Amino acid sequence: MSVLPLVFTSGWASGINAYAVVLLFGLLGATGVTDEVPASLQRPDVLIVAAVLFLCEAVADKVPYVDSVWDTVHTVIRPVAGAVVAALLAGHNGSLPELAAGAVGGSTALLSHLVKAGTRIAVNTSPEPASNIVLSLAEDLGVAALIAFAVFHPVAAAAIAGTLLIGGIALVIFLWSRIRRYLRRRRQRRAQKRPATTSGATGAVPPG
């Protein structure tokens, strides 16, 4: 059976929470639940690092504004992780070239990451922190459920992931005006701080 549906789903999930994807695949393989997981993802050191980073993300992802900074840092990490996991899955299965799998996983991860980052920016325009926590929990549970489901029903899981990706893109387009206002205010704040810092550093010393 082609591994492409599993690659696509893992790419979508990696764009949301790459560490959860590595951890879940590793645990499912190490516990013998499935033989679709390559041995490199089941290594104890990989599982430990993934678990620690997952816990860090679980905290950062629920704090307003910190989550957006975290997303910015992971703009490269999540797509790369999606590409690597996809290539490993393809290499283990042998039904899809690893380079093609990496391209699918990485590009899908980038799209879902941009959807997540844009949605978080829109959520951060609201003054209360509860929405960040609820959204983060929904993302974590959704990733866990879909990865577990994809191991046994890859085609159905890929269809769900595709629907979520399209829906997320539509949501970001709908929220674009709010996202744009947030980004404009952030640029203005940076511009206001810059002259103050410059004048403080280069100001003339009054004669004594």
PDB file of C-alpha atoms in Angstrom:
ATOM      1  CA  MET A   1       0.000   0.000   0.000  1.00  0.00           C
ATOM      2  CA  SER A   2       1.251   3.506  -0.802  1.00  0.00           C
ATOM      3  CA  VAL A   3       2.602   5.480   2.141  1.00  0.00           C
ATOM      4  CA  LEU A   4       1.556   8.791   0.565  1.00  0.00           C
ATOM      5  CA  PRO A   5      -1.609   9.277   2.710  1.00  0.00           C
ATOM      6  CA  LEU A   6       0.408   8.688   5.892  1.00  0.00           C
ATOM      7  CA  VAL A   7       3.111  11.077   4.665  1.00  0.00           C
ATOM      8  CA  PHE A   8       0.528  13.771   3.965  1.00  0.00           C
ATOM      9  CA  THR A   9      -1.108  13.377   7.387  1.00  0.00           C
ATOM     10  CA  SER A  10       2.232  13.390   9.202  1.00  0.00           C
ATOM     11  CA  GLY A  11       3.176  16.561   7.309  1.00  0.00           C
ATOM     12  CA  TRP A  12      -0.024  18.313   8.347  1.00  0.00           C
ATOM     13  CA  ALA A  13       0.458  17.233  11.960  1.00  0.00           C
ATOM     14  CA  SER A  14       4.136  18.266  11.970  1.00  0.00           C
ATOM     15  CA  GLY A  15       3.129  21.796  11.024  1.00  0.00           C
ATOM     16  CA  ILE A  16       0.963  21.912  14.145  1.00  0.00           C
ATOM     17  CA  ASN A  17       3.232  20.100  16.608  1.00  0.00           C
ATOM     18  CA  ALA A  18       6.291  18.356  15.177  1.00  0.00           C
ATOM     19  CA  TYR A  19       7.507  17.049  18.539  1.00  0.00           C
ATOM     20  CA  ALA A  20       4.180  15.350  19.214  1.00  0.00           C
ATOM     21  CA  VAL A  21       4.364  13.630  15.820  1.00  0.00           C
ATOM     22  CA  VAL A  22       7.848  12.226  16.459  1.00  0.00           C
ATOM     23  CA  LEU A  23       6.908  11.178  19.993  1.00  0.00           C
ATOM     24  CA  LEU A  24       3.646   9.499  18.968  1.00  0.00           C
ATOM     25  CA  PHE A  25       5.118   7.637  16.007  1.00  0.00           C
ATOM     26  CA  GLY A  26       8.040   6.511  18.161  1.00  0.00           C
ATOM     27  CA  LEU A  27       5.825   5.258  20.973  1.00  0.00           C
ATOM     28  CA  LEU A  28       3.447   3.469  18.593  1.00  0.00           C
ATOM     29  CA  GLY A  29       6.376   1.710  16.986  1.00  0.00           C
ATOM     30  CA  ALA A  30       8.297   0.952  20.180  1.00  0.00           C
ATOM     31  CA  THR A  31       5.243  -0.579  21.878  1.00  0.00           C
ATOM     32  CA  GLY A  32       4.533  -2.828  18.903  1.00  0.00           C
ATOM     33  CA  VAL A  33       1.231  -1.219  18.017  1.00  0.00           C
ATOM     34  CA  THR A  34       2.363  -0.857  14.406  1.00  0.00           C
ATOM     35  CA  ASP A  35       5.293  -1.925  12.247  1.00  0.00           C
ATOM     36  CA  GLU A  36       4.935   1.095   9.935  1.00  0.00           C
ATOM     37  CA  VAL A  37       7.313   3.218  12.047  1.00  0.00           C
ATOM     38  CA  PRO A  38      11.037   3.217  11.154  1.00  0.00           C
ATOM     39  CA  ALA A  39      13.466   2.150  13.870  1.00  0.00           C
ATOM     40  CA  SER A  40      15.165   5.565  13.933  1.00  0.00           C
ATOM     41  CA  LEU A  41      12.003   7.132  15.407  1.00  0.00           C
ATOM     42  CA  GLN A  42      11.810   4.451  18.087  1.00  0.00           C
ATOM     43  CA  ARG A  43      15.244   5.079  19.582  1.00  0.00           C
ATOM     44  CA  PRO A  44      15.161   5.945  23.321  1.00  0.00           C
ATOM     45  CA  ASP A  45      17.256   9.097  22.858  1.00  0.00           C
ATOM     46  CA  VAL A  46      14.908  10.351  20.119  1.00  0.00           C
ATOM     47  CA  LEU A  47      11.871   9.656  22.305  1.00  0.00           C
ATOM     48  CA  ILE A  48      13.394  11.447  25.316  1.00  0.00           C
ATOM     49  CA  VAL A  49      14.341  14.561  23.319  1.00  0.00           C
ATOM     50  CA  ALA A  50      10.935  14.616  21.617  1.00  0.00           C
ATOM     51  CA  ALA A  51       9.168  14.270  24.981  1.00  0.00           C
ATOM     52  CA  VAL A  52      11.149  17.136  26.571  1.00  0.00           C
ATOM     53  CA  LEU A  53      10.565  19.439  23.594  1.00  0.00           C
ATOM     54  CA  PHE A  54       6.891  18.460  23.501  1.00  0.00           C
ATOM     55  CA  LEU A  55       6.519  19.519  27.140  1.00  0.00           C
ATOM     56  CA  CYS A  56       8.250  22.836  26.373  1.00  0.00           C
ATOM     57  CA  GLU A  57       5.877  23.425  23.473  1.00  0.00           C
ATOM     58  CA  ALA A  58       2.870  22.406  25.584  1.00  0.00           C
ATOM     59  CA  VAL A  59       3.680  25.280  27.963  1.00  0.00           C
ATOM     60  CA  ALA A  60       4.804  27.941  25.453  1.00  0.00           C
ATOM     61  CA  ASP A  61       1.878  27.225  23.154  1.00  0.00           C
ATOM     62  CA  LYS A  62      -0.663  28.210  25.801  1.00  0.00           C
ATOM     63  CA  VAL A  63       0.781  31.607  26.782  1.00  0.00           C
ATOM     64  CA  PRO A  64      -0.469  34.624  24.783  1.00  0.00           C
ATOM     65  CA  TYR A  65       2.224  36.241  22.590  1.00  0.00           C
ATOM     66  CA  VAL A  66       4.777  33.646  23.727  1.00  0.00           C
ATOM     67  CA  ASP A  67       3.006  31.206  21.405  1.00  0.00           C
ATOM     68  CA  SER A  68       3.517  33.553  18.444  1.00  0.00           C
ATOM     69  CA  VAL A  69       7.229  33.921  19.261  1.00  0.00           C
ATOM     70  CA  TRP A  70       7.458  30.128  19.496  1.00  0.00           C
ATOM     71  CA  ASP A  71       5.734  29.815  16.116  1.00  0.00           C
ATOM     72  CA  THR A  72       8.197  32.272  14.562  1.00  0.00           C
ATOM     73  CA  VAL A  73      11.151  30.234  15.824  1.00  0.00           C
ATOM     74  CA  HIS A  74       9.582  27.049  14.415  1.00  0.00           C
ATOM     75  CA  THR A  75       8.887  28.413  10.932  1.00  0.00           C
ATOM     76  CA  VAL A  76      11.878  26.415   9.704  1.00  0.00           C
ATOM     77  CA  ILE A  77      11.871  23.608  12.290  1.00  0.00           C
ATOM     78  CA  ARG A  78       8.362  22.284  11.640  1.00  0.00           C
ATOM     79  CA  PRO A  79       8.650  21.989   7.833  1.00  0.00           C
ATOM     80  CA  VAL A  80      12.073  20.372   8.169  1.00  0.00           C
ATOM     81  CA  ALA A  81      10.707  17.934  10.745  1.00  0.00           C
ATOM     82  CA  GLY A  82       7.758  17.172   8.481  1.00  0.00           C
ATOM     83  CA  ALA A  83      10.099  16.465   5.572  1.00  0.00           C
ATOM     84  CA  VAL A  84      12.402  14.241   7.646  1.00  0.00           C
ATOM     85  CA  VAL A  85       9.556  12.193   9.175  1.00  0.00           C
ATOM     86  CA  ALA A  86       7.972  11.787   5.730  1.00  0.00           C
ATOM     87  CA  ALA A  87      11.271  10.643   4.179  1.00  0.00           C
ATOM     88  CA  LEU A  88      11.805   8.145   7.009  1.00  0.00           C
ATOM     89  CA  LEU A  89       8.299   6.740   6.588  1.00  0.00           C
ATOM     90  CA  ALA A  90       8.825   6.404   2.838  1.00  0.00           C
ATOM     91  CA  GLY A  91      12.213   4.768   3.272  1.00  0.00           C
ATOM     92  CA  HIS A  92      10.756   2.263   5.717  1.00  0.00           C
ATOM     93  CA  ASN A  93       7.779   1.463   3.460  1.00  0.00           C
ATOM     94  CA  GLY A  94       9.602   1.536   0.120  1.00  0.00           C
ATOM     95  CA  SER A  95       6.531   2.457  -1.963  1.00  0.00           C
ATOM     96  CA  LEU A  96       7.427   6.133  -2.436  1.00  0.00           C
ATOM     97  CA  PRO A  97      10.797   7.792  -3.200  1.00  0.00           C
ATOM     98  CA  GLU A  98      12.178   9.465  -0.078  1.00  0.00           C
ATOM     99  CA  LEU A  99      12.838  12.760  -1.873  1.00  0.00           C
ATOM    100  CA  ALA A 100       9.233  12.961  -3.092  1.00  0.00           C
ATOM    101  CA  ALA A 101       7.938  12.040   0.363  1.00  0.00           C
ATOM    102  CA  GLY A 102      10.103  14.708   1.961  1.00  0.00           C
ATOM    103  CA  ALA A 103       8.779  17.325  -0.457  1.00  0.00           C
ATOM    104  CA  VAL A 104       5.160  16.377   0.310  1.00  0.00           C
ATOM    105  CA  GLY A 105       5.702  16.231   4.065  1.00  0.00           C
ATOM    106  CA  GLY A 106       7.709  19.446   4.219  1.00  0.00           C
ATOM    107  CA  SER A 107       5.391  21.532   2.053  1.00  0.00           C
ATOM    108  CA  THR A 108       2.293  20.280   3.867  1.00  0.00           C
ATOM    109  CA  ALA A 109       3.939  21.034   7.213  1.00  0.00           C
ATOM    110  CA  LEU A 110       4.799  24.552   6.053  1.00  0.00           C
ATOM    111  CA  LEU A 111       1.196  25.222   5.017  1.00  0.00           C
ATOM    112  CA  SER A 112      -0.289  23.923   8.260  1.00  0.00           C
ATOM    113  CA  HIS A 113       2.334  25.827  10.265  1.00  0.00           C
ATOM    114  CA  LEU A 114       1.402  29.085   8.521  1.00  0.00           C
ATOM    115  CA  VAL A 115      -2.266  28.384   9.238  1.00  0.00           C
ATOM    116  CA  LYS A 116      -1.481  27.762  12.912  1.00  0.00           C
ATOM    117  CA  ALA A 117       0.733  30.846  13.225  1.00  0.00           C
ATOM    118  CA  GLY A 118      -1.843  33.074  11.520  1.00  0.00           C
ATOM    119  CA  THR A 119      -4.672  31.760  13.677  1.00  0.00           C
ATOM    120  CA  ARG A 120      -2.633  32.354  16.840  1.00  0.00           C
ATOM    121  CA  ILE A 121      -1.942  35.942  15.833  1.00  0.00           C
ATOM    122  CA  ALA A 122      -5.672  36.496  15.404  1.00  0.00           C
ATOM    123  CA  VAL A 123      -6.405  34.866  18.772  1.00  0.00           C
ATOM    124  CA  ASN A 124      -3.775  37.038  20.469  1.00  0.00           C
ATOM    125  CA  THR A 125      -5.757  40.146  19.569  1.00  0.00           C
ATOM    126  CA  SER A 126      -8.295  39.064  22.200  1.00  0.00           C
ATOM    127  CA  PRO A 127      -7.517  40.246  25.769  1.00  0.00           C
ATOM    128  CA  GLU A 128      -8.276  36.980  27.587  1.00  0.00           C
ATOM    129  CA  PRO A 129      -5.873  33.990  27.686  1.00  0.00           C
ATOM    130  CA  ALA A 130      -8.513  31.230  27.783  1.00  0.00           C
ATOM    131  CA  SER A 131      -8.819  31.053  23.998  1.00  0.00           C
ATOM    132  CA  ASN A 132      -5.085  30.301  23.665  1.00  0.00           C
ATOM    133  CA  ILE A 133      -5.340  27.403  26.107  1.00  0.00           C
ATOM    134  CA  VAL A 134      -8.461  25.954  24.480  1.00  0.00           C
ATOM    135  CA  LEU A 135      -6.991  26.223  20.985  1.00  0.00           C
ATOM    136  CA  SER A 136      -3.684  24.687  22.052  1.00  0.00           C
ATOM    137  CA  LEU A 137      -5.400  21.738  23.747  1.00  0.00           C
ATOM    138  CA  ALA A 138      -7.577  21.192  20.683  1.00  0.00           C
ATOM    139  CA  GLU A 139      -4.480  21.176  18.457  1.00  0.00           C
ATOM    140  CA  ASP A 140      -2.598  18.718  20.702  1.00  0.00           C
ATOM    141  CA  LEU A 141      -5.548  16.345  20.956  1.00  0.00           C
ATOM    142  CA  GLY A 142      -6.259  16.644  17.240  1.00  0.00           C
ATOM    143  CA  VAL A 143      -2.673  15.783  16.309  1.00  0.00           C
ATOM    144  CA  ALA A 144      -2.611  12.797  18.679  1.00  0.00           C
ATOM    145  CA  ALA A 145      -5.949  11.452  17.476  1.00  0.00           C
ATOM    146  CA  LEU A 146      -5.198  11.884  13.779  1.00  0.00           C
ATOM    147  CA  ILE A 147      -1.719  10.320  13.927  1.00  0.00           C
ATOM    148  CA  ALA A 148      -3.070   7.303  15.824  1.00  0.00           C
ATOM    149  CA  PHE A 149      -5.945   7.043  13.354  1.00  0.00           C
ATOM    150  CA  ALA A 150      -3.611   7.401  10.359  1.00  0.00           C
ATOM    151  CA  VAL A 151      -1.573   4.368  11.375  1.00  0.00           C
ATOM    152  CA  PHE A 152      -4.614   2.133  10.867  1.00  0.00           C
ATOM    153  CA  HIS A 153      -6.667   4.163   8.367  1.00  0.00           C
ATOM    154  CA  PRO A 154      -4.189   6.304   6.382  1.00  0.00           C
ATOM    155  CA  VAL A 155      -6.522   7.261   3.521  1.00  0.00           C
ATOM    156  CA  ALA A 156      -9.364   8.391   5.784  1.00  0.00           C
ATOM    157  CA  ALA A 157      -6.900  10.282   7.999  1.00  0.00           C
ATOM    158  CA  ALA A 158      -5.405  12.015   4.966  1.00  0.00           C
ATOM    159  CA  ALA A 159      -8.877  13.100   3.882  1.00  0.00           C
ATOM    160  CA  ILE A 160      -9.491  14.580   7.342  1.00  0.00           C
ATOM    161  CA  ALA A 161      -6.082  16.302   7.329  1.00  0.00           C
ATOM    162  CA  GLY A 162      -6.783  17.758   3.887  1.00  0.00           C
ATOM    163  CA  THR A 163     -10.162  19.056   5.014  1.00  0.00           C
ATOM    164  CA  LEU A 164      -8.613  20.631   8.115  1.00  0.00           C
ATOM    165  CA  LEU A 165      -5.863  22.230   6.032  1.00  0.00           C
ATOM    166  CA  ILE A 166      -8.312  23.735   3.529  1.00  0.00           C
ATOM    167  CA  GLY A 167     -10.581  24.905   6.352  1.00  0.00           C
ATOM    168  CA  GLY A 168      -7.609  26.449   8.155  1.00  0.00           C
ATOM    169  CA  ILE A 169      -6.490  28.335   5.061  1.00  0.00           C
ATOM    170  CA  ALA A 170     -10.027  29.674   4.598  1.00  0.00           C
ATOM    171  CA  LEU A 171     -10.104  30.740   8.259  1.00  0.00           C
ATOM    172  CA  VAL A 172      -6.807  32.632   7.958  1.00  0.00           C
ATOM    173  CA  ILE A 173      -8.109  34.423   4.863  1.00  0.00           C
ATOM    174  CA  PHE A 174     -11.266  35.340   6.797  1.00  0.00           C
ATOM    175  CA  LEU A 175      -9.180  36.630   9.745  1.00  0.00           C
ATOM    176  CA  TRP A 176      -6.576  38.351   7.554  1.00  0.00           C
ATOM    177  CA  SER A 177      -7.657  41.903   8.391  1.00  0.00           C
ATOM    178  CA  ARG A 178      -7.243  41.201  12.112  1.00  0.00           C
ATOM    179  CA  ILE A 179      -3.873  39.546  11.526  1.00  0.00           C
ATOM    180  CA  ARG A 180      -2.717  42.502   9.420  1.00  0.00           C
ATOM    181  CA  ARG A 181      -3.708  44.994  12.152  1.00  0.00           C
ATOM    182  CA  TYR A 182      -1.751  43.005  14.732  1.00  0.00           C
ATOM    183  CA  LEU A 183       1.357  42.917  12.544  1.00  0.00           C
ATOM    184  CA  ARG A 184       1.055  46.655  11.811  1.00  0.00           C
ATOM    185  CA  ARG A 185       0.824  47.498  15.522  1.00  0.00           C
ATOM    186  CA  ARG A 186       3.843  45.339  16.258  1.00  0.00           C
ATOM    187  CA  ARG A 187       5.890  47.126  13.563  1.00  0.00           C
ATOM    188  CA  GLN A 188       4.816  50.494  14.971  1.00  0.00           C
ATOM    189  CA  ARG A 189       5.893  49.505  18.486  1.00  0.00           C
ATOM    190  CA  ARG A 190       9.292  48.420  17.198  1.00  0.00           C
ATOM    191  CA  ALA A 191       9.663  51.672  15.256  1.00  0.00           C
ATOM    192  CA  GLN A 192       8.826  53.703  18.376  1.00  0.00           C
ATOM    193  CA  LYS A 193      11.388  51.855  20.484  1.00  0.00           C
ATOM    194  CA  ARG A 194      14.185  52.181  17.944  1.00  0.00           C
ATOM    195  CA  PRO A 195      14.589  56.025  18.017  1.00  0.00           C
ATOM    196  CA  ALA A 196      14.499  56.034  21.816  1.00  0.00           C
ATOM    197  CA  THR A 197      17.260  53.423  21.964  1.00  0.00           C
ATOM    198  CA  THR A 198      19.326  55.224  19.350  1.00  0.00           C
ATOM    199  CA  SER A 199      19.057  58.617  21.037  1.00  0.00           C
ATOM    200  CA  GLY A 200      19.897  57.108  24.395  1.00  0.00           C
ATOM    201  CA  ALA A 201      23.010  55.479  22.987  1.00  0.00           C
ATOM    202  CA  THR A 202      24.288  58.447  20.951  1.00  0.00           C
ATOM    203  CA  GLY A 203      23.024  61.441  22.899  1.00  0.00           C
ATOM    204  CA  ALA A 204      25.519  64.218  23.559  1.00  0.00           C
ATOM    205  CA  VAL A 205      26.896  64.624  27.070  1.00  0.00           C
ATOM    206  CA  PRO A 206      26.065  68.108  28.413  1.00  0.00           C
ATOM    207  CA  PRO A 207      29.078  70.269  29.284  1.00  0.00           C
ATOM    208  CA  GLY A 208      30.040  70.189  32.969  1.00  0.00           C
TER     209      GLY A 208
END
